Short mmCIF file of C-alpha atoms and ligand atoms in Angstrom, two decimals:
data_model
loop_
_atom_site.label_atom_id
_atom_site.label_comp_id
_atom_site.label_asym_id
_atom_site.label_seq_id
_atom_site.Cartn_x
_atom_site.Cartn_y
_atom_site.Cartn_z
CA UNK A 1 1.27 6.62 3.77
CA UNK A 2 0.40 7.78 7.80
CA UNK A 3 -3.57 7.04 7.18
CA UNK A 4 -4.86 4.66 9.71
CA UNK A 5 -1.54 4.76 11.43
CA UNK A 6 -0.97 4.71 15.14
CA UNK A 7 1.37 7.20 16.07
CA UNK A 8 3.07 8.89 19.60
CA UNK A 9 4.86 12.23 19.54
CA UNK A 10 7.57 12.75 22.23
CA UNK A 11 7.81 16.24 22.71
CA UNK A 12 10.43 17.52 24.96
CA UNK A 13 11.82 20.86 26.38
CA UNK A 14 13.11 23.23 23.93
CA UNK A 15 11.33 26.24 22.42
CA UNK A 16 10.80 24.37 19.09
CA UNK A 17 8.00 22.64 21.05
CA UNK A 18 5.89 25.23 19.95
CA UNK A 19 6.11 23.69 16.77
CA UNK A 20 4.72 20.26 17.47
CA UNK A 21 1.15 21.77 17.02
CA UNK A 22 1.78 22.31 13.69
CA UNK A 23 3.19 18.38 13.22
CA UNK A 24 0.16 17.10 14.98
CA UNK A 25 -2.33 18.58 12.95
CA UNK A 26 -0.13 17.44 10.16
CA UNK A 27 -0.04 14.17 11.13
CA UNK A 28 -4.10 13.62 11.96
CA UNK A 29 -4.81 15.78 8.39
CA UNK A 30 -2.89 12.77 6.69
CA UNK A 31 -5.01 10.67 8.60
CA UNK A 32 -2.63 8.82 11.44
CA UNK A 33 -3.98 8.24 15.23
CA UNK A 34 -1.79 10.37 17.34
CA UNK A 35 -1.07 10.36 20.83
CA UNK A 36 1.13 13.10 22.56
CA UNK A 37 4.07 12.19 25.19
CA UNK A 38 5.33 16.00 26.91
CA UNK A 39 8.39 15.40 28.97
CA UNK A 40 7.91 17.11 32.07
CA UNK A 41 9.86 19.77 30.77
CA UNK A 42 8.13 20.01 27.33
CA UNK A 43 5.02 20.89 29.13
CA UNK A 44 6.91 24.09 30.69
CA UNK A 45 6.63 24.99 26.77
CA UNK A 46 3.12 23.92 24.98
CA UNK A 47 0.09 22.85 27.29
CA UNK A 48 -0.86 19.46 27.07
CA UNK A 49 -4.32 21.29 26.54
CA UNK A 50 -3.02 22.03 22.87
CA UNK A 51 -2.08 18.94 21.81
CA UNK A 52 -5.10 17.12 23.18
CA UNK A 53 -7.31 19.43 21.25
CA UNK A 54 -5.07 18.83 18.37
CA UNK A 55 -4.43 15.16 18.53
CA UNK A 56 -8.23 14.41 19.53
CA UNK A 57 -6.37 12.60 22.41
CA UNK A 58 -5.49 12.78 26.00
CA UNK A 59 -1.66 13.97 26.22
CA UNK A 60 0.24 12.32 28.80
CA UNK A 61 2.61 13.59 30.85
CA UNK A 62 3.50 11.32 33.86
CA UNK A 63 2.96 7.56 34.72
CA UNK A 64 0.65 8.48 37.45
CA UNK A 65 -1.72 10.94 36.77
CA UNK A 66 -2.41 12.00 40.41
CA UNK A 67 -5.73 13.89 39.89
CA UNK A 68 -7.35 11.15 38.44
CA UNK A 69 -5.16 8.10 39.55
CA UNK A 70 -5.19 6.85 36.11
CA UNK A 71 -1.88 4.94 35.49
CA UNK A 72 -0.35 5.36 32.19
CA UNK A 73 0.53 2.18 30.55
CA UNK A 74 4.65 2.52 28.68
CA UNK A 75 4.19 -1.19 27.84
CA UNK A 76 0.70 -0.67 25.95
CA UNK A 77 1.94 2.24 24.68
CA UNK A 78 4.81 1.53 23.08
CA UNK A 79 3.30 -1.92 21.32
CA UNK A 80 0.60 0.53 20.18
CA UNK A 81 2.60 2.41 18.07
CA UNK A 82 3.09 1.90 14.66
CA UNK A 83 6.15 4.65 14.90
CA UNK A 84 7.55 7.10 17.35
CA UNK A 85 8.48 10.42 16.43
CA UNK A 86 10.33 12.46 19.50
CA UNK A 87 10.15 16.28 18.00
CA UNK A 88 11.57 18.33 19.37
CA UNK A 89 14.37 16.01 21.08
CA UNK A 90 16.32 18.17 23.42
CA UNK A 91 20.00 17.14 24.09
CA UNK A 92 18.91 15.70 27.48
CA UNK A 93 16.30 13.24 26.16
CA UNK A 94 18.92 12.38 23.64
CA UNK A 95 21.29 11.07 25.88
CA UNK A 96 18.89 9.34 27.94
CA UNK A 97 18.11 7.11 24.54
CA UNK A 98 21.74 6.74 23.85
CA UNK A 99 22.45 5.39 27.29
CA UNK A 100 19.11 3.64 28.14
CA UNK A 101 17.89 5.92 31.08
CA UNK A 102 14.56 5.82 31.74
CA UNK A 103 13.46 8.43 34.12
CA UNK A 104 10.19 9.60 32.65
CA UNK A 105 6.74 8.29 30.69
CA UNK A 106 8.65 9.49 27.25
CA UNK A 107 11.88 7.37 27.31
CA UNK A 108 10.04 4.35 28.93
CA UNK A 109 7.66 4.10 26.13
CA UNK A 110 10.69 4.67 24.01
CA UNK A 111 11.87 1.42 25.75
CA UNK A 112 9.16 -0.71 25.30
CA UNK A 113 8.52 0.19 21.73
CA UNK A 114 9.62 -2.42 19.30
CA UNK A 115 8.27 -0.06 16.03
CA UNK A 116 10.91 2.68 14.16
CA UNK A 117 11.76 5.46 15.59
CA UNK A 118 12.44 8.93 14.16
CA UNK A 119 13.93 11.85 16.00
CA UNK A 120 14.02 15.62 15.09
CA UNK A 121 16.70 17.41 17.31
CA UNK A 122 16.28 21.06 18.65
CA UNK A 123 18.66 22.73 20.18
CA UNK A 124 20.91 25.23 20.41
CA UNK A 125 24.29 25.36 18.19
CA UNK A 126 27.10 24.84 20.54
CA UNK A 127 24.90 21.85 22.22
CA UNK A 128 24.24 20.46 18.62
CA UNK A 129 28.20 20.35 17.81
CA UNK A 130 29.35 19.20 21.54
CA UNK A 131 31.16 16.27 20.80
CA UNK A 132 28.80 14.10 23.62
CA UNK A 133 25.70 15.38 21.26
CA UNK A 134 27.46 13.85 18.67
CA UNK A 135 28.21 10.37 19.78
CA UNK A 136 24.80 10.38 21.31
CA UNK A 137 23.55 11.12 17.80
CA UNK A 138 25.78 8.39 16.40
CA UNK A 139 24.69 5.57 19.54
CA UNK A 140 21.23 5.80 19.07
CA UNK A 141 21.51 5.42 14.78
CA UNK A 142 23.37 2.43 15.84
CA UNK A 143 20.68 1.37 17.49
CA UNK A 144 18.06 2.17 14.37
CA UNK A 145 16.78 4.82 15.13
CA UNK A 146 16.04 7.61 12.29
CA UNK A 147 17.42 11.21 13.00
CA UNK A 148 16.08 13.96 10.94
CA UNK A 149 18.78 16.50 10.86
CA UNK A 150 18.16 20.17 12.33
CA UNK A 151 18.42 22.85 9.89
CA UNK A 152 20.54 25.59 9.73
CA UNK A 153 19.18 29.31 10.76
CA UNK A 154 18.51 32.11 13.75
CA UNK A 155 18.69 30.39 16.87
CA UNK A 156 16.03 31.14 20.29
CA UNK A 157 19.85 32.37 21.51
CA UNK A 158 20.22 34.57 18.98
CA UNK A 159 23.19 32.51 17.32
CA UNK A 160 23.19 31.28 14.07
CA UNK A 161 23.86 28.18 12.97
CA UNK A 162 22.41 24.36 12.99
CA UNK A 163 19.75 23.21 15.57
CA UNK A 164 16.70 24.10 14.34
CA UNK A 165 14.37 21.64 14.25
CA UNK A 166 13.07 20.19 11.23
CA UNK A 167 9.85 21.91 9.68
CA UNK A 168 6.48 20.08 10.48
CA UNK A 169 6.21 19.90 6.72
CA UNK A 170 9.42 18.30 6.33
CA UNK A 171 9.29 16.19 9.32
CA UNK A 172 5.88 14.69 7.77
CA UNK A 173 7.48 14.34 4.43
CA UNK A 174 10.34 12.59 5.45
CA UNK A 175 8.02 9.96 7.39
CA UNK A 176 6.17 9.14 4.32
CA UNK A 177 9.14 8.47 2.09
CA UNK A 178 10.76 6.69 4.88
CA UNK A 179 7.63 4.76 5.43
CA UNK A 180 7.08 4.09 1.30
CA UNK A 181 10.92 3.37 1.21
CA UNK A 182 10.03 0.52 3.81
CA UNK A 183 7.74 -1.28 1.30
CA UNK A 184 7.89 -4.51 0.04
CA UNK A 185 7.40 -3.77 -3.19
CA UNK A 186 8.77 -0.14 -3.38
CA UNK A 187 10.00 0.92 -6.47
CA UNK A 188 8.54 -2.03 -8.72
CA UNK A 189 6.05 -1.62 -11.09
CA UNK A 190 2.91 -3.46 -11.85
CA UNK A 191 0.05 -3.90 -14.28
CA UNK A 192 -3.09 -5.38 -13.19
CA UNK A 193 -6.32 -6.25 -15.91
CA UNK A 194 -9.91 -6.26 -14.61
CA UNK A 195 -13.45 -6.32 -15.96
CA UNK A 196 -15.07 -7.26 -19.06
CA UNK A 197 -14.17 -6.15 -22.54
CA UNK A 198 -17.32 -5.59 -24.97
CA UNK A 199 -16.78 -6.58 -28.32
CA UNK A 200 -19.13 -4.40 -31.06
CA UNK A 201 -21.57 -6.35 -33.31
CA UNK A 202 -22.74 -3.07 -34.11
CA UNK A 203 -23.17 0.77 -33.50
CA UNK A 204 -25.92 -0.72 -30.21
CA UNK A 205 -25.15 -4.35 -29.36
CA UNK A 206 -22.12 -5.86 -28.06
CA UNK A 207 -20.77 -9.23 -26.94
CA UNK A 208 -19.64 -9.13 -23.33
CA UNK A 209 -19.77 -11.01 -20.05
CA UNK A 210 -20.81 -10.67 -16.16
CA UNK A 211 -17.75 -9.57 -14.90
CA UNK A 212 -17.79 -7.30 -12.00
CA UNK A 213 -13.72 -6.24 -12.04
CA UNK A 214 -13.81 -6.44 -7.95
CA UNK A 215 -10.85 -9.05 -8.28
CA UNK A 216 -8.76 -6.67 -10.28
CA UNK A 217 -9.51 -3.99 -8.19
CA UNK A 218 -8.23 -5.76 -5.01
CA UNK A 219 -5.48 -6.88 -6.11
CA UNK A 220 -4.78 -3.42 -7.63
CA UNK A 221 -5.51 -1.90 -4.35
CA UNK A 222 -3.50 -4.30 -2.64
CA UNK A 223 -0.70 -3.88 -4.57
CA UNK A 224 -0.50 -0.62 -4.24
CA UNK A 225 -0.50 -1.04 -0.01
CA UNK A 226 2.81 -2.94 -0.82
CA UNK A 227 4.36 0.03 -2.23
CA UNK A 228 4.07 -0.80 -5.64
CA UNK A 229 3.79 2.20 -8.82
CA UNK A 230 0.13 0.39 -9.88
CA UNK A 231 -1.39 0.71 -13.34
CA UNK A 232 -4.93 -0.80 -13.81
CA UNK A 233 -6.44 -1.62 -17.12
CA UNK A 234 -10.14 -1.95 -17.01
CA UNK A 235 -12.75 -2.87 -19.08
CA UNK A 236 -16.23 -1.52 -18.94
CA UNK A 237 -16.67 -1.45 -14.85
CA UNK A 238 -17.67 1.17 -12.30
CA UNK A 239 -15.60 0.96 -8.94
CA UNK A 240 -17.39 2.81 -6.49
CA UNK A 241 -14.63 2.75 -3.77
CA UNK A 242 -11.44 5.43 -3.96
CA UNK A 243 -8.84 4.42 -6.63
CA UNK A 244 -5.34 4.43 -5.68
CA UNK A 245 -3.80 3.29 -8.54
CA UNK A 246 -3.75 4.58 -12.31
CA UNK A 247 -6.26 3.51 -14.71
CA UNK A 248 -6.60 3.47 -17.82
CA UNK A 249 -10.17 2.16 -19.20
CA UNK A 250 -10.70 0.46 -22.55
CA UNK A 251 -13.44 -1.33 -23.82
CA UNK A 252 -12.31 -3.97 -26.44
CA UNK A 253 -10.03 -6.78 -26.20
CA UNK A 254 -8.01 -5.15 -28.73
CA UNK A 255 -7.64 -2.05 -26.82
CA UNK A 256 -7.17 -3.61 -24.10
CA UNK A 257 -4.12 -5.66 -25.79
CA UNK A 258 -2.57 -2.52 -26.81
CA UNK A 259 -2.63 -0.67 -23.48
CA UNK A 260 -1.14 -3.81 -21.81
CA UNK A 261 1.56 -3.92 -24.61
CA UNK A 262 2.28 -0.70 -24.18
CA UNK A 263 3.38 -0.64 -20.77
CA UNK A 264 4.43 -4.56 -19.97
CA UNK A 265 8.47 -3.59 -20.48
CA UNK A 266 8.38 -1.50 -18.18
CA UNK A 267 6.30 -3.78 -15.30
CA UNK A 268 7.84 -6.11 -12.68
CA UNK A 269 4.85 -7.47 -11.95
CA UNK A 270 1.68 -8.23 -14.03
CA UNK A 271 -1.90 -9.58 -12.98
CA UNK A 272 -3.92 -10.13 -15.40
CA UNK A 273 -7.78 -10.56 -14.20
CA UNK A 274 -9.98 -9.75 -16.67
CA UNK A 275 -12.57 -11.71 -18.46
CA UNK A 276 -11.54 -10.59 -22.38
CA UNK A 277 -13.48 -12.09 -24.53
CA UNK A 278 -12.11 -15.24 -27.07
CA UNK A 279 -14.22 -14.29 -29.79
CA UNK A 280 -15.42 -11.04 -31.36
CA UNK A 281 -17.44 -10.33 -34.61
CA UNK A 282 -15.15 -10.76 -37.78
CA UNK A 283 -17.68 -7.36 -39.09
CA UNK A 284 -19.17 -4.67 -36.87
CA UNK A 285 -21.98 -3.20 -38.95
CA UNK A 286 -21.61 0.70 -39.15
CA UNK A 287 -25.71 0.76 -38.81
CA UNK A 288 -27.81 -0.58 -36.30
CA UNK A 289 -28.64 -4.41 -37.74
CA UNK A 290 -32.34 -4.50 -38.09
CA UNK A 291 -34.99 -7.42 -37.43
CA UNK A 292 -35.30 -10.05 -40.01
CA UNK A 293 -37.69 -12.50 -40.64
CA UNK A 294 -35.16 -15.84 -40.70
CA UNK A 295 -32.62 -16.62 -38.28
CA UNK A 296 -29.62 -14.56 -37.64
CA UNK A 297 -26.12 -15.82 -38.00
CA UNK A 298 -22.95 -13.81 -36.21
CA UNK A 299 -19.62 -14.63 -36.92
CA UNK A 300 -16.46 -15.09 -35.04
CA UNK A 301 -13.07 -14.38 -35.28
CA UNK A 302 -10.39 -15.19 -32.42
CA UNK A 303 -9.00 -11.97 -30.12
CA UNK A 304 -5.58 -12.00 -29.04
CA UNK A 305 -4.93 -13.69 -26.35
CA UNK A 306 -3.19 -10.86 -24.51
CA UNK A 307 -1.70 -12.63 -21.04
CA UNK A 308 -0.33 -15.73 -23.48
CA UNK A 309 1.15 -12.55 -26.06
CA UNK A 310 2.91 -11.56 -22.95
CA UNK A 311 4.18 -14.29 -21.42
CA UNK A 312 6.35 -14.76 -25.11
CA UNK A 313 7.64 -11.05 -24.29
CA UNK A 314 8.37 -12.07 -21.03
CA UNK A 315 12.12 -10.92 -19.93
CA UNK A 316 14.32 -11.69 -17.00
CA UNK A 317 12.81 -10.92 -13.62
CA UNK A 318 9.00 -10.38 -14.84
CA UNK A 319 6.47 -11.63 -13.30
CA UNK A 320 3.32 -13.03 -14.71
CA UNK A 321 -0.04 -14.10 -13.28
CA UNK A 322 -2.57 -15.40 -14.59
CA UNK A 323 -6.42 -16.72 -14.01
CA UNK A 324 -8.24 -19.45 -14.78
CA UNK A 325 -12.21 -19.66 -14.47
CA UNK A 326 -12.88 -23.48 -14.88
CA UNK A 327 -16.07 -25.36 -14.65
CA UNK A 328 -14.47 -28.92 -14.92
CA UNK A 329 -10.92 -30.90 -14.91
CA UNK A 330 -9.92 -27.18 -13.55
CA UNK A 331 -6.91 -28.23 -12.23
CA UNK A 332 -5.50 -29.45 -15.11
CA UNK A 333 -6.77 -26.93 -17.25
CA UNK A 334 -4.80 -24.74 -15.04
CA UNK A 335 -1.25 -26.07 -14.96
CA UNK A 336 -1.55 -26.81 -18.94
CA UNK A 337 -2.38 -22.96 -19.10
CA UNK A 338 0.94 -21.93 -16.68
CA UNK A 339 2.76 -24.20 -19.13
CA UNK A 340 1.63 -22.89 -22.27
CA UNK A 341 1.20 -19.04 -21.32
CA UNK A 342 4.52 -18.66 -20.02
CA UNK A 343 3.28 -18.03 -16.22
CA UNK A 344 5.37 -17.50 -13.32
CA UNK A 345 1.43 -18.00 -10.90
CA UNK A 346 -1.85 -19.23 -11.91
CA UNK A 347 -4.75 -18.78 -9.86
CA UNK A 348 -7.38 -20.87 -10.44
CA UNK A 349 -11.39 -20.68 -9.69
CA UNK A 350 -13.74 -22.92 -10.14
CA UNK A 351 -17.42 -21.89 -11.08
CA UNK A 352 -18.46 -25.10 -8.78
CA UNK A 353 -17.54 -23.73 -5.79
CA UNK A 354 -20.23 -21.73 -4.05
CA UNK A 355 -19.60 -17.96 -3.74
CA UNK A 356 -16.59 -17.86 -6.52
CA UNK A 357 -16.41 -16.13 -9.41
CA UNK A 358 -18.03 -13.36 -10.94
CA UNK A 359 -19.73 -10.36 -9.31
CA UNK A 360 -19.72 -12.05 -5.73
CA UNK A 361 -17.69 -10.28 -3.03
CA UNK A 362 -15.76 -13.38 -2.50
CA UNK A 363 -13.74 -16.08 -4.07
CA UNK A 364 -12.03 -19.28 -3.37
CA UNK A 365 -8.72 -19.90 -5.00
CA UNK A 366 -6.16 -22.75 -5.32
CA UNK A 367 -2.84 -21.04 -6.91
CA UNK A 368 -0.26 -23.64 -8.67
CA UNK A 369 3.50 -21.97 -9.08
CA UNK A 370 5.94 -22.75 -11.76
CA UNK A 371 6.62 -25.72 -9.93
CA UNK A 372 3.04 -26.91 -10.08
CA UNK A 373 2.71 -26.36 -6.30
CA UNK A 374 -0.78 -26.45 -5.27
CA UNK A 375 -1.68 -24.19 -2.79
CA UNK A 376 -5.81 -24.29 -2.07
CA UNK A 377 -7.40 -21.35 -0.29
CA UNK A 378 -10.64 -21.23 2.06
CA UNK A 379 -13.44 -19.26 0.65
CA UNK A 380 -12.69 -15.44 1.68
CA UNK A 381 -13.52 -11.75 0.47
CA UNK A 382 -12.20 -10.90 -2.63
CA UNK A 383 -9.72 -8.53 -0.39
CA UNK A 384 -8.28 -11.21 1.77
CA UNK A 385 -8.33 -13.53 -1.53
CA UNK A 386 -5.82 -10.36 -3.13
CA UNK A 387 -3.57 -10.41 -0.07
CA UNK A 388 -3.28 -13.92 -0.57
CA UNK A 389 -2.05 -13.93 -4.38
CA UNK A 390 -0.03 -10.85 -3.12
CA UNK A 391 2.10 -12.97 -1.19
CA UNK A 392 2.83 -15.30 -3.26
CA UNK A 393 3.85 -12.60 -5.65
CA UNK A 394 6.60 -11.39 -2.28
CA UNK A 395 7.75 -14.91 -2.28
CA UNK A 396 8.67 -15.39 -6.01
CA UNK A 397 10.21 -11.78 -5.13
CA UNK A 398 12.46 -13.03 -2.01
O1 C5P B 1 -7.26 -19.33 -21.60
P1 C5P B 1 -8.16 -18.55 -20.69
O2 C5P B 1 -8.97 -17.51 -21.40
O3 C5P B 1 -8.99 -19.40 -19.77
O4 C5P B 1 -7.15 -17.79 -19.72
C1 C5P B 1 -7.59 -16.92 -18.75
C2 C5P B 1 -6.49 -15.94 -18.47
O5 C5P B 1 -6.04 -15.37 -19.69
C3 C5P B 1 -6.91 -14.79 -17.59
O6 C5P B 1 -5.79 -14.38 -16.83
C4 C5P B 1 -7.30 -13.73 -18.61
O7 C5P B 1 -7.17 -12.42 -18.06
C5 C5P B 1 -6.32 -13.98 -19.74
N1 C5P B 1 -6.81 -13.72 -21.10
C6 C5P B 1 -6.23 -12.76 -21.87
N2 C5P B 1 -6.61 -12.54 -23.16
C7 C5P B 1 -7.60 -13.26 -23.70
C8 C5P B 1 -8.23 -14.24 -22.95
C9 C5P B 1 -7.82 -14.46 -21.66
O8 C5P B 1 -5.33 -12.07 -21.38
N3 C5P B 1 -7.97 -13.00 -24.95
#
């Protein structure tokens, strides 16, 4: 959830400061860019050294650094941030959010930021439950921003009660939810197909076809950046990059039916990719079939066609995609297989155009929706091509 993400850390006076080490090397272990704002008073409590050995940044402290002149940008850096996290936030900076005072590098970059922003208060108990604490608490949600309560526990006072800041561990946790929770397609599930399927003639030989499964895998991997729970079924491929998603591999079209119908209640959202084969061998000869003299005949029997099986099941709110790889009158052969199959998107690729199709790293698609809408695509990667059905997946969804 925080990999690749850019992200600041306000850290402000209060002894909990010492625990904003902790959340930075959290934060850079899950794999975010973090920069480090001290107030002038959280650097009277962890050296900026720390964190900038920590963050594999400089920290800043000040606007103007005056050993080195170097002016420090609030404008850049609050549009570079992806999210602000202010922990510890000591009652002081806390006001000066709730009231829009903007004294120091911190609370102007806090200013300028348009991107969420999550506070974890510190502080001590009878500063926690001062009524002004309060309504500063209850200003700046009203202003979106994200407070992760204080625990309860000893106190740097040596009273007990709440205002102890959150746990690095916790504090990380609660981004990623937040962040997942923030997902366009949290909480829906999807099915995606990719690959071949190889259909036995016997124990050696099979019937199969050329393709590569990077479509499926995009659009998998794509899927899942949305925030969806993915599941991908996959014929006989090898993906080389990192999976994100679950997979379950098959090999036939029949297996590959019955994994799909397995799971397609339970989907939102289905994909289906792959390249099953129409035909298989009516027998699959237990032995090796040897050489003969005369001509050999093979044959055929129809497989199931799994996406149309589907689109009968279909209930309610599912959503279907499928493909169509044409070599002529493709766009007709597409909107007749919408029609027929039940399909909510078809995406359609044509084996005329130059660098679509099978194995290549790119594609160019034209999708039609249910109400034969054409949209036609320029030729792109096969990642950019995903992104592209994705979103027309998040409009059927709005
Ligand atoms: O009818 P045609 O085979 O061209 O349709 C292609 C679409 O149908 C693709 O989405 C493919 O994944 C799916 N399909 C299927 N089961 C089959 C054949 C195709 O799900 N047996």
């Amino acid at each position: 959830m925080l990999k690749n993400k850019n992200i600041i850390l306000g850290v402000c006076g209060s002894i909990a400061a010492y625990k904003s080490a902790f959340l930075v090397r959290l934060l850079v272990k899950a794999g975010a860019n973090v920069k480090v704002i001290l107030t002038p008073d959280g650097a009277n409590f962890i050296t900026p050294l720390t964190l900038a050995t920590l963050s594999k940044n400089p920290v800043y402290t000040q606007y103007f650094e005056e050993e080195t002149g170097v002016w420090s940008n609030h404008v850049e850096l609050g549009l570079w941030a992806d999210l602000i996290i202010i922990a510890p936030i000591s009652a002081n900076t806390l006001a000066k959010l709730s009231t829009g005072i903007c004294d120091n590098l911190l609370t102007a970059v806090y200013l300028s930021a348009k991107c969420k922003v999550y506070v974890a208060p510190a502080m001590d108990l009878d500063m926690w439950k001062h009524e002004s604490t309060q309504q500063n608490i209850q200003r700046i949600t009203g202003f979106g921003n994200t407070v992760i309560a204080p625990g309860s526990g000893e106190l740097a006072s040596g009273l007990v009660g709440e205002g102890r800041m959150a746990e690095p561990e916790e504090i990380v946790r609660f981004l990623e939810n937040a962040i997942k929770k923030s997902m366009p397609l949290f909480g829906k599930k999807a099915m995606v197909t990719a690959g071949p399927t190889y259909e036995a003639i016997d124990p050696v030989r099979f019937i199969g076809n050329h393709s590569s499964g990077k479509m499926g895998f995009a659009i998998a991997d794509e899927l899942v950046r949305l925030g969806a729970d993915v599941t991908l079924v996959a014929g006989p491929t090898v993906n080389n990059g990192v999976e994100s998603y679950k997979r379950i591999d098959v090999v036939s079209a029949e297996e590959m039916f019955k994994a799909c119908s397995a799971i397609f209640e339970t989907t939102d959202i289905t994909v289906m990719c792959a390249a099953v084969a129409d035909y298989r061998p009516k027998f699959v000869a237990s032995q090796k079939i040897k050489k003969q003299d005369s001509d050999f005949v093979l044959e055929l029997e129809k497989t199931t066609d799994i996406l149309a099986a589907l689109g009968m099941r279909k209930k309610g709110n599912q959503i279907l995609v499928g493909f169509a790889l044409e070599t002529n009158d493709e766009e007709n052969y597409a909107k007749g297989k919408l029609e027929k199959k039940n399909l909510d998107l078809i995406v359609l690729n044509s084996l005329n155009d130059k660098g679509a199709g099978f194995k290549s790293d790119t594609n160019k698609i034209t999708i039609f929706n249910k109400a034969l809408q054409k949209t036609v695509f320029e030729m792109k990667s096969k990642t950019e091509v995903a992104k592209d059905i994705c979103k027309a997946i998040l409009k059927i969804l709005k």
